[in-house]
XYZ file of C-alpha atoms in Angstrom:
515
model
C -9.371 -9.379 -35.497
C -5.913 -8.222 -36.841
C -3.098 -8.463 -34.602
C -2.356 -4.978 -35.509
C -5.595 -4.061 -34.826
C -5.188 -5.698 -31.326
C -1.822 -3.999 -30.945
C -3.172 -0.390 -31.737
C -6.289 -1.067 -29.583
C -4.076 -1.633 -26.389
C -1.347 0.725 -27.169
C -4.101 3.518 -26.831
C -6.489 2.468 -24.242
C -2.969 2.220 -22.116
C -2.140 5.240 -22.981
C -5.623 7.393 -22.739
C -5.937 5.425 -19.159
C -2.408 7.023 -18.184
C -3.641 10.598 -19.769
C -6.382 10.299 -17.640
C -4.409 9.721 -14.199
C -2.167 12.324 -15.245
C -5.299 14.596 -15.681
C -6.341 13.383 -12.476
C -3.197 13.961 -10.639
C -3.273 17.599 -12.350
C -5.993 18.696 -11.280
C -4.674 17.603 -7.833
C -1.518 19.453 -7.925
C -3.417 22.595 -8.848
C -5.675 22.451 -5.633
C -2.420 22.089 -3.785
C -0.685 24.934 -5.838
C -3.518 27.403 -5.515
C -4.799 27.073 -2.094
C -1.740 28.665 -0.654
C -3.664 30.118 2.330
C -5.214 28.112 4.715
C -9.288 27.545 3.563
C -11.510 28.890 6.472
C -13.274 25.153 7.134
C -9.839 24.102 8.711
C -8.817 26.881 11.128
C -9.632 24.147 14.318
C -7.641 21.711 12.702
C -4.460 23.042 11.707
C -2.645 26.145 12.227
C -1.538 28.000 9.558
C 2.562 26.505 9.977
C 1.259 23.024 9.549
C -0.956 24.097 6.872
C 1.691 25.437 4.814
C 4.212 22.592 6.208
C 1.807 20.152 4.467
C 1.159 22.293 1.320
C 4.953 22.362 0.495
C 5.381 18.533 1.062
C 2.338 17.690 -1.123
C 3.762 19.994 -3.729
C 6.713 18.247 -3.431
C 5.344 14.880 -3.733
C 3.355 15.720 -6.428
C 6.196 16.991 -8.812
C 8.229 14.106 -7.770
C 4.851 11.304 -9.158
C 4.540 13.731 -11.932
C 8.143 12.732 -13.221
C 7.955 8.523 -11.939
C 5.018 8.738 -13.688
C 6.357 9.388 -17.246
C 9.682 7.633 -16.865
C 7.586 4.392 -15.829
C 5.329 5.152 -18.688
C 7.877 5.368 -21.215
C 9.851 2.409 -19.746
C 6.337 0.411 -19.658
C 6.063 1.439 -23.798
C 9.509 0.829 -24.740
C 9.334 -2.474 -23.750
C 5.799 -3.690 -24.016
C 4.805 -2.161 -27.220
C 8.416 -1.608 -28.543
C 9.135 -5.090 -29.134
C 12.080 -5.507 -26.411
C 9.544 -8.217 -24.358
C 9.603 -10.911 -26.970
C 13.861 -9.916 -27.402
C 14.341 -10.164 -24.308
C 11.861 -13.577 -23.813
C 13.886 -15.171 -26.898
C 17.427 -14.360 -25.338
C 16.417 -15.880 -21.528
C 15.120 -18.763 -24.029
C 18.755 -19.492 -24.764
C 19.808 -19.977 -21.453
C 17.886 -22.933 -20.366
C 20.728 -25.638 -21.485
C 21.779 -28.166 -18.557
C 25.169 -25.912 -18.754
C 24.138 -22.828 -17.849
C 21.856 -23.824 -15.783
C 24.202 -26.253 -13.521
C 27.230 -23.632 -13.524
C 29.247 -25.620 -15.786
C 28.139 -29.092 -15.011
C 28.838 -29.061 -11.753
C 25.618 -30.608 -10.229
C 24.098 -32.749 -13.194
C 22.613 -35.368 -10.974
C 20.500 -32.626 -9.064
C 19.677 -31.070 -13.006
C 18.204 -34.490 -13.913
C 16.103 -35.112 -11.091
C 15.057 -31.432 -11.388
C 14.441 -31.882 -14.506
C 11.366 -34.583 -14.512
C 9.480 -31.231 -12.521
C 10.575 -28.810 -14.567
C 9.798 -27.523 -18.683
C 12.303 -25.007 -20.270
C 9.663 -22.363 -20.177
C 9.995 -22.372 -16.255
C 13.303 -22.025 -16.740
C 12.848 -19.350 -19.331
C 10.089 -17.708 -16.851
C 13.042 -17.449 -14.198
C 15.853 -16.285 -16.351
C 13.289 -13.373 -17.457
C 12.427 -12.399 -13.885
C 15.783 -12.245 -12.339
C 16.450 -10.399 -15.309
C 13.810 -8.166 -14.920
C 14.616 -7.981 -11.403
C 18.019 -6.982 -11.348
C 17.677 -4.679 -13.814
C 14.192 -2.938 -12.236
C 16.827 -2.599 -9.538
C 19.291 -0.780 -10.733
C 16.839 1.556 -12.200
C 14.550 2.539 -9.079
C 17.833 2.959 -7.450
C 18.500 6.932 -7.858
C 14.179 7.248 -7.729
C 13.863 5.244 -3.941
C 17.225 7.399 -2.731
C 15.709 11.029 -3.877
C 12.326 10.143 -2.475
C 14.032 8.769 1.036
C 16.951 11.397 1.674
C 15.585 14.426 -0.280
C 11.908 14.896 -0.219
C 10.954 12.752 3.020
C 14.506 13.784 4.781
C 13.560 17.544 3.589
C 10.392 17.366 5.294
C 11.567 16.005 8.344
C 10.214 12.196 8.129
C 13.064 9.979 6.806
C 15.187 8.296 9.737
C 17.519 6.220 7.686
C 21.022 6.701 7.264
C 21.954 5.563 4.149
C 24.210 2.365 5.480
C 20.361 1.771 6.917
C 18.804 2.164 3.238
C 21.286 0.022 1.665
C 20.998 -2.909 4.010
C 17.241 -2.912 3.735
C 17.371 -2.510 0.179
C 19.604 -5.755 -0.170
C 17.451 -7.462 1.960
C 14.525 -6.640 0.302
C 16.375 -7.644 -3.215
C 17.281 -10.606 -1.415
C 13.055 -11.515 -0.931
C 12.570 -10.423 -4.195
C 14.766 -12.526 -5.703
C 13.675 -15.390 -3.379
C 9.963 -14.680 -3.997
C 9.540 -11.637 -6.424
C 7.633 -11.951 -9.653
C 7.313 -9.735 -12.334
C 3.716 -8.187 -12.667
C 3.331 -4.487 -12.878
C 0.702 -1.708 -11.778
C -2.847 -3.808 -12.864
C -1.624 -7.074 -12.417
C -0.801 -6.867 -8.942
C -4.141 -5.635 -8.284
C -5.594 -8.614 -9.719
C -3.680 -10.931 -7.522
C -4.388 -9.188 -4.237
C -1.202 -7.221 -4.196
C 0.605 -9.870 -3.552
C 4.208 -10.728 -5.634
C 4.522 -13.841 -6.475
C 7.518 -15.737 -5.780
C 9.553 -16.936 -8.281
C 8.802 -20.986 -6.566
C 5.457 -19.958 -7.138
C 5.896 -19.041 -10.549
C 6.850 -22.222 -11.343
C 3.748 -23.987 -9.705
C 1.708 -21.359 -11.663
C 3.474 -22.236 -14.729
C 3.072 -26.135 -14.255
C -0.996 -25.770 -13.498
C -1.694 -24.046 -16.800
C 0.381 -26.788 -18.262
C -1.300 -29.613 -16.755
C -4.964 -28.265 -15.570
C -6.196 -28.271 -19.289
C -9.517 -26.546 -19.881
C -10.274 -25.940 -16.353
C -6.851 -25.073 -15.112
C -8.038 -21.018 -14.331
C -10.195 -22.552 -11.451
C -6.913 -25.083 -10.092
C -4.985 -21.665 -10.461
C -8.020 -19.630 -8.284
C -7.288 -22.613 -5.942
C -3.631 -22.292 -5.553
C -3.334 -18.353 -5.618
C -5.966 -18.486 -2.881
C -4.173 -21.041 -0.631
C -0.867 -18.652 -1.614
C -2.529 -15.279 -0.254
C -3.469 -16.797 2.916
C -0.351 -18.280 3.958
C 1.169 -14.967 3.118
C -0.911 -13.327 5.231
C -0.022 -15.593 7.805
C 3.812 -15.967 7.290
C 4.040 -12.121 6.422
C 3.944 -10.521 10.112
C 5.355 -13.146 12.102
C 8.295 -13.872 9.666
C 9.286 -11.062 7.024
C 8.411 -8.276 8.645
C 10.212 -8.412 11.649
C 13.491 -8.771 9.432
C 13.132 -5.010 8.365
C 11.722 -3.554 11.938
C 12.260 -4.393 15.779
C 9.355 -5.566 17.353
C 8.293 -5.732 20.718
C 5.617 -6.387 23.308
C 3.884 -3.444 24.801
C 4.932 -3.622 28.396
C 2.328 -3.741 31.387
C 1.013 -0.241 32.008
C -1.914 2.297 31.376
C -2.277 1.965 28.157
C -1.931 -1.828 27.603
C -4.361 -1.976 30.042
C -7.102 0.404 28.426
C -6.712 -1.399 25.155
C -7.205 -4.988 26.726
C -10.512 -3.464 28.483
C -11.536 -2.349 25.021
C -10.770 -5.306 23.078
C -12.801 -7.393 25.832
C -15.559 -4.879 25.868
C -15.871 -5.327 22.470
C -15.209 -9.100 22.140
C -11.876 -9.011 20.120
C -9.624 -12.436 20.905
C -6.268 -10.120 21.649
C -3.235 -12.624 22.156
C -0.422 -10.287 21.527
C 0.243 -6.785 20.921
C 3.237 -5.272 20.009
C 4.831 -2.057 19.544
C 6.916 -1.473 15.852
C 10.053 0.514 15.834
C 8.753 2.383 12.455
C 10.690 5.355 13.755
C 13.815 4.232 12.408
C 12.648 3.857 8.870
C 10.195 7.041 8.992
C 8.182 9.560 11.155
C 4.979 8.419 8.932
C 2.392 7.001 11.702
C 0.314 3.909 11.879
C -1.590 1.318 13.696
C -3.123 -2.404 11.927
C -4.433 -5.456 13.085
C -4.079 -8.967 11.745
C -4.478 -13.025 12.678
C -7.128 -15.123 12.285
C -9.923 -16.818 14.124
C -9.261 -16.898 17.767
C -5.675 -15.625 17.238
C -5.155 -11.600 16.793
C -2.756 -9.165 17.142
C -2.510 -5.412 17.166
C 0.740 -3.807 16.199
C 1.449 0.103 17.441
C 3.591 1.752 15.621
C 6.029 3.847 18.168
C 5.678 6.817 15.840
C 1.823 7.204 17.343
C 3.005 6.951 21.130
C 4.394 9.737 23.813
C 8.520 10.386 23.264
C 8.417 8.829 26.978
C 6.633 5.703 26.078
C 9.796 5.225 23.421
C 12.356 5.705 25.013
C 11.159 3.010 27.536
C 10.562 0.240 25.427
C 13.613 1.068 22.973
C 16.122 2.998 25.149
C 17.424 6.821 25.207
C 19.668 5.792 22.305
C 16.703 4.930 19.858
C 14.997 7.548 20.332
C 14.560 9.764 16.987
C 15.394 13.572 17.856
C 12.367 15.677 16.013
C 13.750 17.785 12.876
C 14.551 21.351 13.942
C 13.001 24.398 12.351
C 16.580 24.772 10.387
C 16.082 21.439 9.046
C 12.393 22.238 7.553
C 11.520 24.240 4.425
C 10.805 27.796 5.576
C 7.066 28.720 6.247
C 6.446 32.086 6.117
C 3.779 32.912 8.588
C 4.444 35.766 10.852
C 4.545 35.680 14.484
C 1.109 37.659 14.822
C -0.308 35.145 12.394
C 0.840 32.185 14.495
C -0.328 33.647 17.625
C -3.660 34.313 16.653
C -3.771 30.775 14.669
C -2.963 29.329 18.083
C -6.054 30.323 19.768
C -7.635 28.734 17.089
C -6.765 25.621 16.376
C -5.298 22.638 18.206
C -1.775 23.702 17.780
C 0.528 20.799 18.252
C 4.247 20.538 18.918
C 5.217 17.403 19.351
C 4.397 14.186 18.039
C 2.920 10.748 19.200
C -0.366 10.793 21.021
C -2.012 10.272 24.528
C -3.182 6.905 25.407
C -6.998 7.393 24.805
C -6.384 8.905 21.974
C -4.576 5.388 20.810
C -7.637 3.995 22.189
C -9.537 5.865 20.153
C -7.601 5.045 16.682
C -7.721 1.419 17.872
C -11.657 1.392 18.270
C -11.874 2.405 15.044
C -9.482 -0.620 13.694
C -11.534 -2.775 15.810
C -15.130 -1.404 14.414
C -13.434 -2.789 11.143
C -13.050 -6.083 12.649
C -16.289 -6.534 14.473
C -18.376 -5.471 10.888
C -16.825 -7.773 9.262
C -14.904 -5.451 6.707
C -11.295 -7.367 6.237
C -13.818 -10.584 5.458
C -15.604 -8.657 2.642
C -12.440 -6.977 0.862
C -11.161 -10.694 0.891
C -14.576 -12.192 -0.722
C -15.013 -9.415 -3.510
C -11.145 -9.882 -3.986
C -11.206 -13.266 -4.289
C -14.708 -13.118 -6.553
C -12.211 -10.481 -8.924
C -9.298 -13.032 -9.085
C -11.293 -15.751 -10.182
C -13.444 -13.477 -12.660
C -9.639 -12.194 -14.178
C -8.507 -15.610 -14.582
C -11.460 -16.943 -16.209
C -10.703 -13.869 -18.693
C -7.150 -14.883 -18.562
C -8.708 -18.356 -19.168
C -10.392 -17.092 -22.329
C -7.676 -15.084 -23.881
C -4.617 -17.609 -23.136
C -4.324 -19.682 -26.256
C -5.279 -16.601 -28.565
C -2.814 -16.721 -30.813
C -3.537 -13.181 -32.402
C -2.784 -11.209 -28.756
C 0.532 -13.011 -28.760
C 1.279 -12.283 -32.664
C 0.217 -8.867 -32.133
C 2.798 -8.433 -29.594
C 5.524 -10.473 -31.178
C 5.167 -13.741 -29.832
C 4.300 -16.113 -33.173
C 3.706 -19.526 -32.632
C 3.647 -19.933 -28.542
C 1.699 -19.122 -25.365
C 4.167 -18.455 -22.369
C 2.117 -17.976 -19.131
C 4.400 -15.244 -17.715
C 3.684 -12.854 -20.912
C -0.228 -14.234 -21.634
C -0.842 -12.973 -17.771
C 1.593 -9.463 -18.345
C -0.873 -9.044 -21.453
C -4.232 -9.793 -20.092
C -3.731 -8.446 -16.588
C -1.617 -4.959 -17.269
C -3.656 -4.274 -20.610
C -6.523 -6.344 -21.563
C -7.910 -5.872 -18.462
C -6.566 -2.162 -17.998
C -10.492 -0.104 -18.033
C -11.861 -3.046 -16.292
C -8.980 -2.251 -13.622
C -9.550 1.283 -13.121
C -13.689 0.992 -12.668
C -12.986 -1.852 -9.965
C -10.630 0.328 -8.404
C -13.169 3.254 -8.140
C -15.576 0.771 -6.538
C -13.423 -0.427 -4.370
C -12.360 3.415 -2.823
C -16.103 4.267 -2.823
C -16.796 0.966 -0.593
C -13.781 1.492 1.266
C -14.349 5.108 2.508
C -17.728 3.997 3.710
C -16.381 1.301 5.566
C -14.121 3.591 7.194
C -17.105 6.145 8.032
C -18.663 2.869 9.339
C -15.173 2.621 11.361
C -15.790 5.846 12.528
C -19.340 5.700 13.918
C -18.398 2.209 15.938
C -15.571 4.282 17.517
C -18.280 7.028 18.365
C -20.587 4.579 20.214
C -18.056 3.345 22.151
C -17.868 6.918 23.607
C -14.380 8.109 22.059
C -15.977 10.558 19.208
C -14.189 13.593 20.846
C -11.262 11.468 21.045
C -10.921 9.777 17.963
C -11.661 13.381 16.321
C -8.121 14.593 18.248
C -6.365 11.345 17.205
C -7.228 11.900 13.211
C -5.999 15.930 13.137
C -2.545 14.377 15.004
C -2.455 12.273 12.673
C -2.800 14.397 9.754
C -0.374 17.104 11.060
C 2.259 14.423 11.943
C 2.224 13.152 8.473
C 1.753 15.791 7.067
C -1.523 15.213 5.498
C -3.290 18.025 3.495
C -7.005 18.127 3.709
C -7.294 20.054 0.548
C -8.338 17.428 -2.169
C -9.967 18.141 -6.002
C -13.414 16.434 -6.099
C -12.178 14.120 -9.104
C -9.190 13.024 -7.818
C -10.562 11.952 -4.123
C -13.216 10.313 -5.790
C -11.036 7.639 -7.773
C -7.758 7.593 -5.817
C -8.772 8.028 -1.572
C -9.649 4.703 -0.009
C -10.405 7.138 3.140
C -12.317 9.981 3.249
C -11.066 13.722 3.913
C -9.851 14.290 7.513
C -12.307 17.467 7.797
C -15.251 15.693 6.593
C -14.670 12.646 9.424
C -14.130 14.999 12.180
C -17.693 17.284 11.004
C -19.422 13.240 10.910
C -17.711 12.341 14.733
C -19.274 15.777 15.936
C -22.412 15.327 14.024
C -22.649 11.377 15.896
C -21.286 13.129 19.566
C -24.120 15.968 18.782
C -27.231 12.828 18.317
C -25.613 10.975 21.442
C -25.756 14.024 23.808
C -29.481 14.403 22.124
C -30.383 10.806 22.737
C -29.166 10.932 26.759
C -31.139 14.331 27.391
C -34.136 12.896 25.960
C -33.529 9.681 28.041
C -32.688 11.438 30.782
C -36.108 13.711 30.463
C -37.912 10.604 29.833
C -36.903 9.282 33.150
C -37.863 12.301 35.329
């Protein structure tokens, strides 16, 4: 095949996929835009001022991926298919001299014995990182402040100041530059989400140099052994340099959850409470460890205002943004009142402590099926099936020619070009699979909370959640489908009563059976 015939090839099944999410995300934004009332099916979950609360942030939202969306799209075809990658590769190229590299020739005894571990297209692969780095930067800059302090400050969720932003954006450029790689959108995917580091670009680098034929299944090896010590290192060491972390002191509620995670056979060690507040009003609750060794990690966002000001003072506490500070809702006072006797009306946020409980059953239900074990095996079966492709398609010399690259192979590009567009429709059908498995796991999730008695609960706990962030139950068909690892909020809660409904059904009969 032609390298132009390659190039073409890519250039539009990049650009039809895109098309298609845009279509997607469309159809989305019309749902949002045209269901300005509240639908009938959700007048005992919302009132009509949340409704319309979370219709004007999703609008918002919306508009705002609508234009990140084509400036990242553009930006992506400028410089893939515009011939600024192989520039770009070339120039870094000439920066790999002992010179440079050394500051002037400062430290040529370290440079030498560096340099019996290192080839100049490590070097190379750095330059072009930082590069890309620094320069992705500057770029998201004016994006990451209008999302923080306009839309999420407009809707009353940002809790940053922006001395706060800054400092955890130089930290976080500090990581990046420490550990960051450069793979976009697909690519990450691939690899678990997880960035590579730039040391670990260089092992990466080295293994395809030296595994020969076989080296995909050394590089399977290594990524592996990568993603698990991230997983380890992550919680315990990088994020607590963003967030304040502490233990959940001795009370009610610690108690309740240590009775559940017995009842249920969970090895809890620790369990602390997240001061997410500070960053955002967004709520949340995960799990991680291994083996005999777990953890659960509230965030304060989900507890009573009481419960945080006692483990983080009066003077952390987050006041709640004022009607003044909202976008008007118009909804007239009749409206409201008559919504009110309706619907669980809620005015303030965090939760009680069974319904925490309740969110945490369903975390655990994850846990006891088995679920975090089987997104790990089917990822790990799709990064070793990507870099057997990757494997394949290497040392093709007419995908590099067709992108500019005559006459070499670097790794950083080869996996750029197989994982962001060889592999782009193979990408978006794993990705559907992997929301359709997902939202039954999570209905799974569900059902385990529901035995365990907390259906009526855990129904409570899901429309807090969605009013606190905001969430709007209104979805197209389409879009839900390929985009929501989770299904609908209204279509859990009708599932939790339907389970409640059998369970009553099952102790009549019992009861009945034993008279």
């Amino acid at each position: 095949m032609e390298p132009s015939t390659i190039f073409w090839s890519l250039f539009t099944i990049n650009w039809l996929i895109w098309l298609f999410e845009q279509y997607l995300a469309w159809r989305q934004y019309q749902v949002h835009l045209k269901n300005e009332k509240r639908p009938s099916l959700l007048s005992n979950l919302m009132t009509k001022r949340n409704y319309a609360r979370a219709r004007l942030y999703k609008l918002d939202r919306d508009r705002y991926g609508f234009v990140t969306d084509i400036f990242n799209q553009v930006q992506t075809t400028i410089f893939v298919f515009g011939g600024l990658m192989p520039l770009l590769w070339n120039y870094c190229g000439n920066y790999t001299t002992n010179e440079i590299f050394v500051f002037g020739g400062l430290m040529p005894l370290l440079w030498n014995y560096c340099g019996n571990y290192t080839t100049n297209e490590i070097l190379q692969s750095i330059y072009f990182v930082l590069f890309l780095t620094v320069v992705d930067v500057v770029i998201s800059f004016p994006f990451s402040y209008y999302d923080t302090f306009i839309i999420e400050q407009k809707h009353g969720f940002n809790q940053q100041t922006f001395g706060f932003f800054l400092k955890d954006k130089a930290k976080k450029i500090v990581l990046n530059l420490t550990f960051g790689f450069f793979l976009k959108d697909k690519a990450k995917k691939i690899v678990l989400n997880l960035v590579l580091t730039l040391p670990i670009l260089s092992g990466i680098i080295w293994l395809v140099q030296w595994g020969g034929e076989y080296f995909f299944f050394y590089l399977w090896l290594f990524i592996s052994a990568i993603i698990f010590v991230m997983m380890t290192i992550y919680p315990e060491f990088i994020a607590p340099l963003f967030d304040k972390y502490v233990p959940l002191p001795d009370g009610e509620l610690k108690q309740k959850i240590e009775a559940l995670a017995k009842k249920v056979g969970f090895p809890l060690t620790k369990l602390y409470v997240v001061q997410g507040s500070k960053r955002s009003s967004h709520s949340n609750a995960y799990m991680y460890g291994f083996w005999n060794n777990k953890r659960i990690v509230l965030y304060d966002t989900l507890l009573a205002p009481e419960t945080i000001v006692e483990l983080f003072g009066e003077s952390e506490k987050k006041e709640e943004p004022t009607q003044e500070n909202l976008p008007v809702i118009d909804v007239s006072d009749s409206d409201e009142e008559i919504d009110t006797n309706n619907a669980k009306n809620r005015t303030k946020k965090g939760m009680t402590d069974d319904e925490v409980v309740a969110v945490l059953g369903h975390e655990l239900g994850h846990w006891k099926m088995h679920h975090t074990v089987i997104h790990i095996v089917i990822a790990e079966l799709n990064l070793f099936l990507s870099l057997y492709i990757f494997g394949s398609l290497y040392k093709n010399d007419t995908l590099f020619e067709a992108f500019g690259f005559h006459g070499q192979h670097p790794t950083l590009i080869g996996f750029l070009l197989v994982f962001q567009l060889a592999l782009a429709i193979y990408n978006e059908i794993a990705g559907v699979a992997q929301s359709f498995l997902s939202r039954h796991m999570e209905f799974s999730a569900d059902r385990f909370s529901a035995d365990l008695g907390y259906a009526d609960t855990l129904s409570n706990s899901l429309i807090k959640l969605g009013v606190d962030n905001l969430s709007l139950p209104v979805d197209d068909p389409l879009y839900s489908a390929v985009h929501h690892s989770h299904p609908p909020i209204p279509e859990r809660v009708k599932v939790l009563e339907k389970l409640k409904n059998e369970r009553v059904e099952i102790s009549e009969t019992t009861d009945l059976g034993s008279e």
